[in-house]
């Protein structure tokens, strides 16, 4: 029996049973007194912030009265309350400009997800079994406190680990403040798509440890090295708005867009010119372009300043990078390289971008530096139509303990796992919030095994995922729409942005906001911890932090603090009045200019003939959104695959291996193997196979569990040589045909004619 | 007996027969009297974990097909007559009717703003106070409202603005105690008025 | 004169990001059908982004084209419906009156764009996902055809609002969910009967084409075709 | 038959009414089982939704509409052929007309249920009926489906009348020989037929009028069915040839069904002396003509599509010619032309067995033709992105099987209730033999000369 039928039958029998007793079961439930006085049928719009990716788009939430089944004081009943019905971009917000990406639109389903954790849970079965029992918040807090105080008394606070998703704003202040005051290990902020290498390269080249804001609306020429800037990279909504403007939104000629990558990404699909290059050769390509510009005197070496000077051979005009010399290496004809360089130079402002893929090679850091140098010689740094680094508002809550932590990449999780494997006693309590490293790290790192050794894990997760399932205690966080939110994105707008949002709705379930839980914990722990976090609640902390903005010139002007606070809340945040970019200090000065090293790949080309390219899914992102039915059922823009994953390969490759569309194939690296259906599409190099990240969850709600395969799991533990980040594009694999299979696609045809009819 | 009489008789017979069938069907579908007594019992019934616009049972579907609706049974015998006689207006309680699609049905708090002091000794008001004391809202049942399968989106506000009297669609409430369905909101009823007033009878004016 | 709602989609700007697809699901109570049903071709997307590859590696180009109901003036779906469930509204929309639909699916066959979708089963939402349902839009039940309405509920709301404020509907005031979500502003919605509206202006563009216009359906969606880049070349 | 006396005719043809064999009951029970299974499938489909069928986007019509067109087509066997033969005064028609007309009534009834079976909300099918309602909405007169509704109902009513009228004398005959409750039933059915000259006169005239009137009705029914398709801008549907193409196909499959029915009746009801080789031979010739005509239409349809080279039409063209539907297409050509043509063209094989084999293949082939008109076009409409495939589920298969079973079952039951060969007409034939009237077909007294020219 299929699940659907089962549900139907159980629903039918349930309904019949209920009917026999007492008619409409909805009428059975008691009705709670509505706490909010809303008019039925009328929509109100409340500001909020999208937290599903680091872009930090401002949203407006359409709230209407509805009747929700809720549990209050242990009693199930119906409550008339304001319910978010639709998420839109906030037109006033300088990042989203009133627009929202597909993932942001689906944020609603995070809140209304049927498998959300509705109340605190304590593990009741063996670890990882997914058996939990419901407990009260008092019990949950007591348990967590006892573990923390036990370590305090034995003076082992350093063995408390804190693992979170990337944090910003006041949430970060509280988490880091809590950890610091507790003398715990510094929190680790983990995300698979952290762009750490690019940030580090920007620090070296330009002195700003951030992703750039791309001013596409003024660009005339855009070269993107594997940056999925219209899909998943950096600030996609802001970049898409700019892109639309660049294409056709202004008088004069539209800008040209060149995409360099070995598999057509969702972004590359829009390119005027798509240039497949050899994996890991983006830096060489960029410098080859620079070589043409310098040698043809289309730009001067000096113009590139520090960013250029970092590159070995820059001042000599990059003699090693003449197009003719490197064309074989890059896999792009010299004529094309020269043409692109000339076009770019002639169509100022021209800008180059580097995405996560090219940076995820062993030479990724060099690739990023090279693209930075190209940008510098194109004169696009800090200029309209180029890349800009906007000043980030660091919330000054006036507490010395609340230090801004150093940015860390996913590599620190590897360090943590290694540490636990080396000395199992080194982490006794692990607090997890939002991060899911068990899913998003290679099996070779053995993160799961490490976490299994940790005596006590507490999670603030809203869902049972691969990491939370290991927890002993779950203190479910509010959904973003139920929480206070603040954010200070590092890119996406030339303005300084401090977003703020009060809850858009009352909590549906028996959950509590994580910062509030931490503040409560701190209060109960007392002593220095309580002193370091003096605020009663999260919104108190926010109010104090935001009050410092009142004096600055920005989108909100107010007479007094309360007025300011109200207006900021209504507007969804505060942003500076003027476009400003940070003055670019000279970046880090290395001992010697950086030289290229050939990218290293795990696995020999004979045994493992294909480059394995994982990429962020346009809908499921890094896998953290695979639990949303809308994301599962929306067809991927390129493959049109729904409810699953695929392995993309060139028709020539498929033909050679006798693989047909949808056949199940096995992809094996030196570190593991997976099975997935094949998708044969022309937009990929014959020696590359690509696979979207996102599926392959073993334990992530009814919609994502047991669906597809996870490409991250088979990655080799290769690291970027400069930053130590995971070089996730540096694995080689082999593929073998397993059986016929099927793949669920919305679009029937990849081209505008069926291959069946090609012969005519 | 004339021919026409015969035909009439046959018609009657068929009608009676059909009526019997409907009666039997509705008897089969008779819900237990528990539902008819207010307030409903406060058990923790877990309703279906799935929402679907489907009918709960085949009987429900049949009943809707024949357009028969259950009579609402109100938890409190609220009398519109008394309130209106005391000079209150419809919009005093049914707020929002001139601004949006729906009229609010007042919550227990709203009722208690007056009944804190007024007529506190009456049995129905005691029921009201008891709801408030338990921290519950009153489970009013809908009197009007379109069936979901009608796919009608009715908006009160434009009708109020156009000067349509409440009584035109809801009957003369000054004569009613507990609200009952006095006017049948069939499509013919709506369309007739729309035609008379020369306003849109485009399907999509209401059905979307 | 009654409004004639129309849309312009600039394919030069469309990035195929699928925001419109999800926005439409959220706005219009379109149910998800699950993997099994999706595999059987029952997935419903009132707007879809069609994607066509052109050429072979390495000279590959990709074409995106969002396809939604074209709200044809001479719509093949309308006359074939025996019960007037599918009919032409005064404002030029291809109305779909759900309660009138008996499910012959003739309209879906007649539609050359394949933008009509059928409820093969009653839609289901695992509770509490049903709380996301938009109260302004009907939840369609089994056996009914459904399709893009140009977000008629938003059109109605704006018209009622404008009427209450005793003014005309302003250009750009109404944005269907897809248009509102479109980051690169590839979609523009407005009144084609007003020659000054942005949508009328864009529809007159030399790049404007109608999808399958040769069939004589007179669609009210205009596609602005991509232009090849012709910037200053130094070569 | 010359040696048969009227009494013998009565004896032979009323024999099936007198009793049933065990074998008959077993077969009937088996068929009823299939029909019940089909009914259950249908109710399951109504309860669960059309999702239990294999229909999908964009192939919204599949087996059900195929069956609809097929059965409506099959229904052209009887009334139309019988009417033509009656008007032409072909004397060899006498034993054939009734079993032909019965096919029409049953096939039409079965076919007419399919549009309801395929509805998403079949309980609202009555909305096609123009009745005044408070909503003030009438059915859409522009919709070909509504034309269908009226055309099929008209055809059904006239076919039933056409069948019942000449049945009256025979029913009276049965009445006169029956006793007890049967007598009562047949009395009612016979409508007081006593066989007065006035009644005979009226019957004669009524049949003449009906025969003339029913021909345009029959032609229009299948034309209108074809317009269900031709009115939609779907590649290969939107064609002017569809109406005659469908009518020809309908008559083609109808004759095949008639031959099959006659062969079965002959065998199982032991009517060897009534349904003679000459009947099969004559109908076989008709079938041959229709096979050629069918081939001509298919050729003409395909030629214009191919010559026009419209991309969307060519897609469907190649899909059926060489693509995924080509096995079915070539099987159809095999069944409708390659096999029946030689079987029917060669006199030696135009025997009862030969024509029966040809008829079997034609029925299969014509069903395939309906399928190939509907599914390839729908699955390959204009935008390749939204193409789709179609595969029926057990629900559709059961319902389809159920309708075939229902047809046979109804036929079997009918043959036990009413003389399947018109007794009085045969008797008239006997009389006429004595005073031969000019006839288009040679008299059945010289069977060996038939077809020799």
PDB file of C-alpha atoms in Angstrom, chain A residues 509-683:
ATOM      1  CA  UNK A 509       3.757  25.222  19.298  1.00  0.00           C
ATOM      2  CA  UNK A 510       5.336  24.942  22.687  1.00  0.00           C
ATOM      3  CA  UNK A 511       8.629  26.395  21.529  1.00  0.00           C
ATOM      4  CA  UNK A 512      10.938  29.124  22.787  1.00  0.00           C
ATOM      5  CA  UNK A 513      13.255  31.491  21.060  1.00  0.00           C
ATOM      6  CA  UNK A 514      16.835  30.304  21.346  1.00  0.00           C
ATOM      7  CA  UNK A 515      18.325  33.650  22.433  1.00  0.00           C
ATOM      8  CA  UNK A 516      15.684  33.862  25.117  1.00  0.00           C
ATOM      9  CA  UNK A 517      16.557  30.381  26.299  1.00  0.00           C
ATOM     10  CA  UNK A 518      20.209  31.360  26.482  1.00  0.00           C
ATOM     11  CA  UNK A 519      19.369  34.513  28.410  1.00  0.00           C
ATOM     12  CA  UNK A 520      17.224  32.478  30.757  1.00  0.00           C
ATOM     13  CA  UNK A 521      20.031  29.961  31.182  1.00  0.00           C
ATOM     14  CA  UNK A 522      22.482  32.742  31.876  1.00  0.00           C
ATOM     15  CA  UNK A 523      20.129  34.191  34.429  1.00  0.00           C
ATOM     16  CA  UNK A 524      19.777  30.863  36.187  1.00  0.00           C
ATOM     17  CA  UNK A 525      23.491  30.143  36.021  1.00  0.00           C
ATOM     18  CA  UNK A 526      24.037  33.453  37.713  1.00  0.00           C
ATOM     19  CA  UNK A 527      27.444  34.902  38.455  1.00  0.00           C
ATOM     20  CA  UNK A 528      29.599  36.214  35.613  1.00  0.00           C
ATOM     21  CA  UNK A 529      27.381  34.598  32.983  1.00  0.00           C
ATOM     22  CA  UNK A 530      24.339  36.503  34.156  1.00  0.00           C
ATOM     23  CA  UNK A 531      26.398  39.657  34.377  1.00  0.00           C
ATOM     24  CA  UNK A 532      27.632  39.245  30.812  1.00  0.00           C
ATOM     25  CA  UNK A 533      24.096  38.893  29.484  1.00  0.00           C
ATOM     26  CA  UNK A 534      22.142  41.408  31.502  1.00  0.00           C
ATOM     27  CA  UNK A 535      19.124  41.628  29.208  1.00  0.00           C
ATOM     28  CA  UNK A 536      15.891  40.089  30.284  1.00  0.00           C
ATOM     29  CA  UNK A 537      14.813  39.081  26.855  1.00  0.00           C
ATOM     30  CA  UNK A 538      16.124  39.038  23.335  1.00  0.00           C
ATOM     31  CA  UNK A 539      14.024  42.018  22.283  1.00  0.00           C
ATOM     32  CA  UNK A 540      15.388  44.015  25.215  1.00  0.00           C
ATOM     33  CA  UNK A 541      18.834  43.362  23.865  1.00  0.00           C
ATOM     34  CA  UNK A 542      17.720  44.356  20.395  1.00  0.00           C
ATOM     35  CA  UNK A 543      16.177  47.580  21.594  1.00  0.00           C
ATOM     36  CA  UNK A 544      19.355  48.586  23.349  1.00  0.00           C
ATOM     37  CA  UNK A 545      21.504  47.637  20.392  1.00  0.00           C
ATOM     38  CA  UNK A 546      19.384  49.507  17.888  1.00  0.00           C
ATOM     39  CA  UNK A 547      19.180  52.626  20.033  1.00  0.00           C
ATOM     40  CA  UNK A 548      22.744  53.397  19.018  1.00  0.00           C
ATOM     41  CA  UNK A 549      21.553  53.922  15.450  1.00  0.00           C
ATOM     42  CA  UNK A 550      19.202  56.738  16.324  1.00  0.00           C
ATOM     43  CA  UNK A 551      21.936  59.324  16.044  1.00  0.00           C
ATOM     44  CA  UNK A 552      23.100  58.153  12.649  1.00  0.00           C
ATOM     45  CA  UNK A 553      21.616  59.401   9.427  1.00  0.00           C
ATOM     46  CA  UNK A 554      19.418  56.701   8.056  1.00  0.00           C
ATOM     47  CA  UNK A 555      16.054  55.555   6.939  1.00  0.00           C
ATOM     48  CA  UNK A 556      14.437  56.327  10.269  1.00  0.00           C
ATOM     49  CA  UNK A 557      14.361  59.642  12.004  1.00  0.00           C
ATOM     50  CA  UNK A 558      12.682  59.888  15.349  1.00  0.00           C
ATOM     51  CA  UNK A 559      12.325  62.244  18.220  1.00  0.00           C
ATOM     52  CA  UNK A 560      12.914  59.866  21.045  1.00  0.00           C
ATOM     53  CA  UNK A 561      14.125  56.344  21.640  1.00  0.00           C
ATOM     54  CA  UNK A 562      10.685  54.764  21.832  1.00  0.00           C
ATOM     55  CA  UNK A 563       9.548  56.482  18.679  1.00  0.00           C
ATOM     56  CA  UNK A 564      12.713  55.333  16.931  1.00  0.00           C
ATOM     57  CA  UNK A 565      12.202  51.773  18.118  1.00  0.00           C
ATOM     58  CA  UNK A 566       8.590  51.741  16.908  1.00  0.00           C
ATOM     59  CA  UNK A 567       9.517  53.108  13.522  1.00  0.00           C
ATOM     60  CA  UNK A 568      12.384  50.672  13.050  1.00  0.00           C
ATOM     61  CA  UNK A 569      10.074  47.828  13.951  1.00  0.00           C
ATOM     62  CA  UNK A 570       7.476  49.013  11.463  1.00  0.00           C
ATOM     63  CA  UNK A 571       9.955  49.473   8.679  1.00  0.00           C
ATOM     64  CA  UNK A 572      11.712  46.184   9.205  1.00  0.00           C
ATOM     65  CA  UNK A 573      15.034  47.693  10.140  1.00  0.00           C
ATOM     66  CA  UNK A 574      17.301  50.630   9.662  1.00  0.00           C
ATOM     67  CA  UNK A 575      19.566  51.424   6.762  1.00  0.00           C
ATOM     68  CA  UNK A 576      21.962  54.236   6.159  1.00  0.00           C
ATOM     69  CA  UNK A 577      20.832  57.223   4.162  1.00  0.00           C
ATOM     70  CA  UNK A 578      23.731  57.272   1.779  1.00  0.00           C
ATOM     71  CA  UNK A 579      25.425  54.685  -0.319  1.00  0.00           C
ATOM     72  CA  UNK A 580      28.748  54.168   1.242  1.00  0.00           C
ATOM     73  CA  UNK A 581      31.474  51.686   0.679  1.00  0.00           C
ATOM     74  CA  UNK A 582      34.204  50.937   3.098  1.00  0.00           C
ATOM     75  CA  UNK A 583      37.455  52.586   2.262  1.00  0.00           C
ATOM     76  CA  UNK A 584      39.596  49.768   1.090  1.00  0.00           C
ATOM     77  CA  UNK A 585      42.606  49.478   3.240  1.00  0.00           C
ATOM     78  CA  UNK A 586      45.507  47.628   1.790  1.00  0.00           C
ATOM     79  CA  UNK A 587      44.871  44.015   2.499  1.00  0.00           C
ATOM     80  CA  UNK A 588      47.145  41.536   4.090  1.00  0.00           C
ATOM     81  CA  UNK A 589      50.705  41.663   2.877  1.00  0.00           C
ATOM     82  CA  UNK A 590      52.089  38.221   2.361  1.00  0.00           C
ATOM     83  CA  UNK A 591      55.696  37.276   2.726  1.00  0.00           C
ATOM     84  CA  UNK A 592      55.890  36.525  -0.968  1.00  0.00           C
ATOM     85  CA  UNK A 593      53.613  37.075  -3.920  1.00  0.00           C
ATOM     86  CA  UNK A 594      51.160  34.231  -4.388  1.00  0.00           C
ATOM     87  CA  UNK A 595      51.912  31.744  -7.094  1.00  0.00           C
ATOM     88  CA  UNK A 596      49.594  29.378  -8.772  1.00  0.00           C
ATOM     89  CA  UNK A 597      49.793  25.717  -8.050  1.00  0.00           C
ATOM     90  CA  UNK A 598      48.024  23.265 -10.234  1.00  0.00           C
ATOM     91  CA  UNK A 599      44.765  22.074  -8.622  1.00  0.00           C
ATOM     92  CA  UNK A 600      45.088  18.707  -6.968  1.00  0.00           C
ATOM     93  CA  UNK A 601      42.375  16.101  -7.271  1.00  0.00           C
ATOM     94  CA  UNK A 602      41.672  13.101  -5.149  1.00  0.00           C
ATOM     95  CA  UNK A 603      41.845   9.918  -7.168  1.00  0.00           C
ATOM     96  CA  UNK A 604      43.879   9.104 -10.235  1.00  0.00           C
ATOM     97  CA  UNK A 605      42.472  10.069 -13.621  1.00  0.00           C
ATOM     98  CA  UNK A 606      42.793   6.497 -14.884  1.00  0.00           C
ATOM     99  CA  UNK A 607      40.840   4.953 -12.103  1.00  0.00           C
ATOM    100  CA  UNK A 608      38.479   7.835 -11.474  1.00  0.00           C
ATOM    101  CA  UNK A 609      37.997   9.468 -14.864  1.00  0.00           C
ATOM    102  CA  UNK A 610      35.467  12.141 -13.925  1.00  0.00           C
ATOM    103  CA  UNK A 611      35.605  15.359 -11.998  1.00  0.00           C
ATOM    104  CA  UNK A 612      32.822  15.378  -9.459  1.00  0.00           C
ATOM    105  CA  UNK A 613      31.109  18.722  -9.143  1.00  0.00           C
ATOM    106  CA  UNK A 614      28.526  19.120  -6.403  1.00  0.00           C
ATOM    107  CA  UNK A 615      26.517  22.303  -6.660  1.00  0.00           C
ATOM    108  CA  UNK A 616      23.994  24.140  -4.524  1.00  0.00           C
ATOM    109  CA  UNK A 617      20.451  23.336  -5.479  1.00  0.00           C
ATOM    110  CA  UNK A 618      18.346  26.269  -6.573  1.00  0.00           C
ATOM    111  CA  UNK A 619      15.478  25.009  -4.443  1.00  0.00           C
ATOM    112  CA  UNK A 620      16.879  22.863  -1.652  1.00  0.00           C
ATOM    113  CA  UNK A 621      19.940  25.112  -1.276  1.00  0.00           C
ATOM    114  CA  UNK A 622      22.524  23.197   0.792  1.00  0.00           C
ATOM    115  CA  UNK A 623      19.966  20.611   1.850  1.00  0.00           C
ATOM    116  CA  UNK A 624      18.562  22.648   4.686  1.00  0.00           C
ATOM    117  CA  UNK A 625      15.365  23.297   2.714  1.00  0.00           C
ATOM    118  CA  UNK A 626      14.755  19.791   1.427  1.00  0.00           C
ATOM    119  CA  UNK A 627      12.029  19.340   4.000  1.00  0.00           C
ATOM    120  CA  UNK A 628       9.694  21.850   2.367  1.00  0.00           C
ATOM    121  CA  UNK A 629       7.138  20.325  -0.011  1.00  0.00           C
ATOM    122  CA  UNK A 630       7.173  23.426  -2.204  1.00  0.00           C
ATOM    123  CA  UNK A 631      10.902  23.089  -2.682  1.00  0.00           C
ATOM    124  CA  UNK A 632      10.610  19.407  -3.428  1.00  0.00           C
ATOM    125  CA  UNK A 633       7.826  19.763  -5.941  1.00  0.00           C
ATOM    126  CA  UNK A 634       9.050  22.841  -7.770  1.00  0.00           C
ATOM    127  CA  UNK A 635      10.942  21.682 -10.806  1.00  0.00           C
ATOM    128  CA  UNK A 636      14.614  22.496 -10.746  1.00  0.00           C
ATOM    129  CA  UNK A 637      14.962  25.246 -13.367  1.00  0.00           C
ATOM    130  CA  UNK A 638      17.483  23.364 -15.487  1.00  0.00           C
ATOM    131  CA  UNK A 639      16.841  19.681 -14.982  1.00  0.00           C
ATOM    132  CA  UNK A 640      13.129  20.080 -14.121  1.00  0.00           C
ATOM    133  CA  UNK A 641      13.624  17.271 -11.614  1.00  0.00           C
ATOM    134  CA  UNK A 642      11.138  17.144  -8.762  1.00  0.00           C
ATOM    135  CA  UNK A 643      11.265  15.184  -5.540  1.00  0.00           C
ATOM    136  CA  UNK A 644      14.715  13.814  -6.101  1.00  0.00           C
ATOM    137  CA  UNK A 645      18.251  14.157  -7.165  1.00  0.00           C
ATOM    138  CA  UNK A 646      20.213  13.368 -10.278  1.00  0.00           C
ATOM    139  CA  UNK A 647      23.671  12.965 -11.672  1.00  0.00           C
ATOM    140  CA  UNK A 648      24.205  15.203 -14.644  1.00  0.00           C
ATOM    141  CA  UNK A 649      26.402  14.094 -17.495  1.00  0.00           C
ATOM    142  CA  UNK A 650      27.179  14.947 -21.069  1.00  0.00           C
ATOM    143  CA  UNK A 651      25.382  12.963 -23.796  1.00  0.00           C
ATOM    144  CA  UNK A 652      28.736  11.800 -25.126  1.00  0.00           C
ATOM    145  CA  UNK A 653      29.708  10.417 -21.743  1.00  0.00           C
ATOM    146  CA  UNK A 654      26.380   8.709 -21.392  1.00  0.00           C
ATOM    147  CA  UNK A 655      26.625   7.224 -24.832  1.00  0.00           C
ATOM    148  CA  UNK A 656      30.067   5.848 -24.100  1.00  0.00           C
ATOM    149  CA  UNK A 657      28.832   4.196 -20.920  1.00  0.00           C
ATOM    150  CA  UNK A 658      25.495   3.115 -22.449  1.00  0.00           C
ATOM    151  CA  UNK A 659      23.544   5.095 -19.903  1.00  0.00           C
ATOM    152  CA  UNK A 660      20.044   6.268 -20.706  1.00  0.00           C
ATOM    153  CA  UNK A 661      18.053   9.095 -19.174  1.00  0.00           C
ATOM    154  CA  UNK A 662      16.957   8.126 -15.694  1.00  0.00           C
ATOM    155  CA  UNK A 663      19.098   4.996 -15.376  1.00  0.00           C
ATOM    156  CA  UNK A 664      20.379   4.312 -11.911  1.00  0.00           C
ATOM    157  CA  UNK A 665      24.104   4.760 -11.805  1.00  0.00           C
ATOM    158  CA  UNK A 666      26.672   4.407  -9.103  1.00  0.00           C
ATOM    159  CA  UNK A 667      29.117   7.205  -8.452  1.00  0.00           C
ATOM    160  CA  UNK A 668      32.152   6.113  -6.510  1.00  0.00           C
ATOM    161  CA  UNK A 669      35.022   8.124  -5.168  1.00  0.00           C
ATOM    162  CA  UNK A 670      37.874   6.772  -3.087  1.00  0.00           C
ATOM    163  CA  UNK A 671      35.790   7.596  -0.043  1.00  0.00           C
ATOM    164  CA  UNK A 672      32.412   6.207  -0.734  1.00  0.00           C
ATOM    165  CA  UNK A 673      29.747   5.673  -3.316  1.00  0.00           C
ATOM    166  CA  UNK A 674      26.179   6.632  -3.967  1.00  0.00           C
ATOM    167  CA  UNK A 675      23.420   5.732  -6.362  1.00  0.00           C
ATOM    168  CA  UNK A 676      21.259   8.195  -8.224  1.00  0.00           C
ATOM    169  CA  UNK A 677      19.449   8.516 -11.542  1.00  0.00           C
ATOM    170  CA  UNK A 678      21.364   9.871 -14.506  1.00  0.00           C
ATOM    171  CA  UNK A 679      20.332  13.063 -16.216  1.00  0.00           C
ATOM    172  CA  UNK A 680      21.802  13.534 -19.641  1.00  0.00           C
ATOM    173  CA  UNK A 681      22.106  17.180 -20.585  1.00  0.00           C
ATOM    174  CA  UNK A 682      24.338  18.987 -23.039  1.00  0.00           C
ATOM    175  CA  UNK A 683      25.488  21.758 -20.706  1.00  0.00           C
TER     176      UNK A 683
END
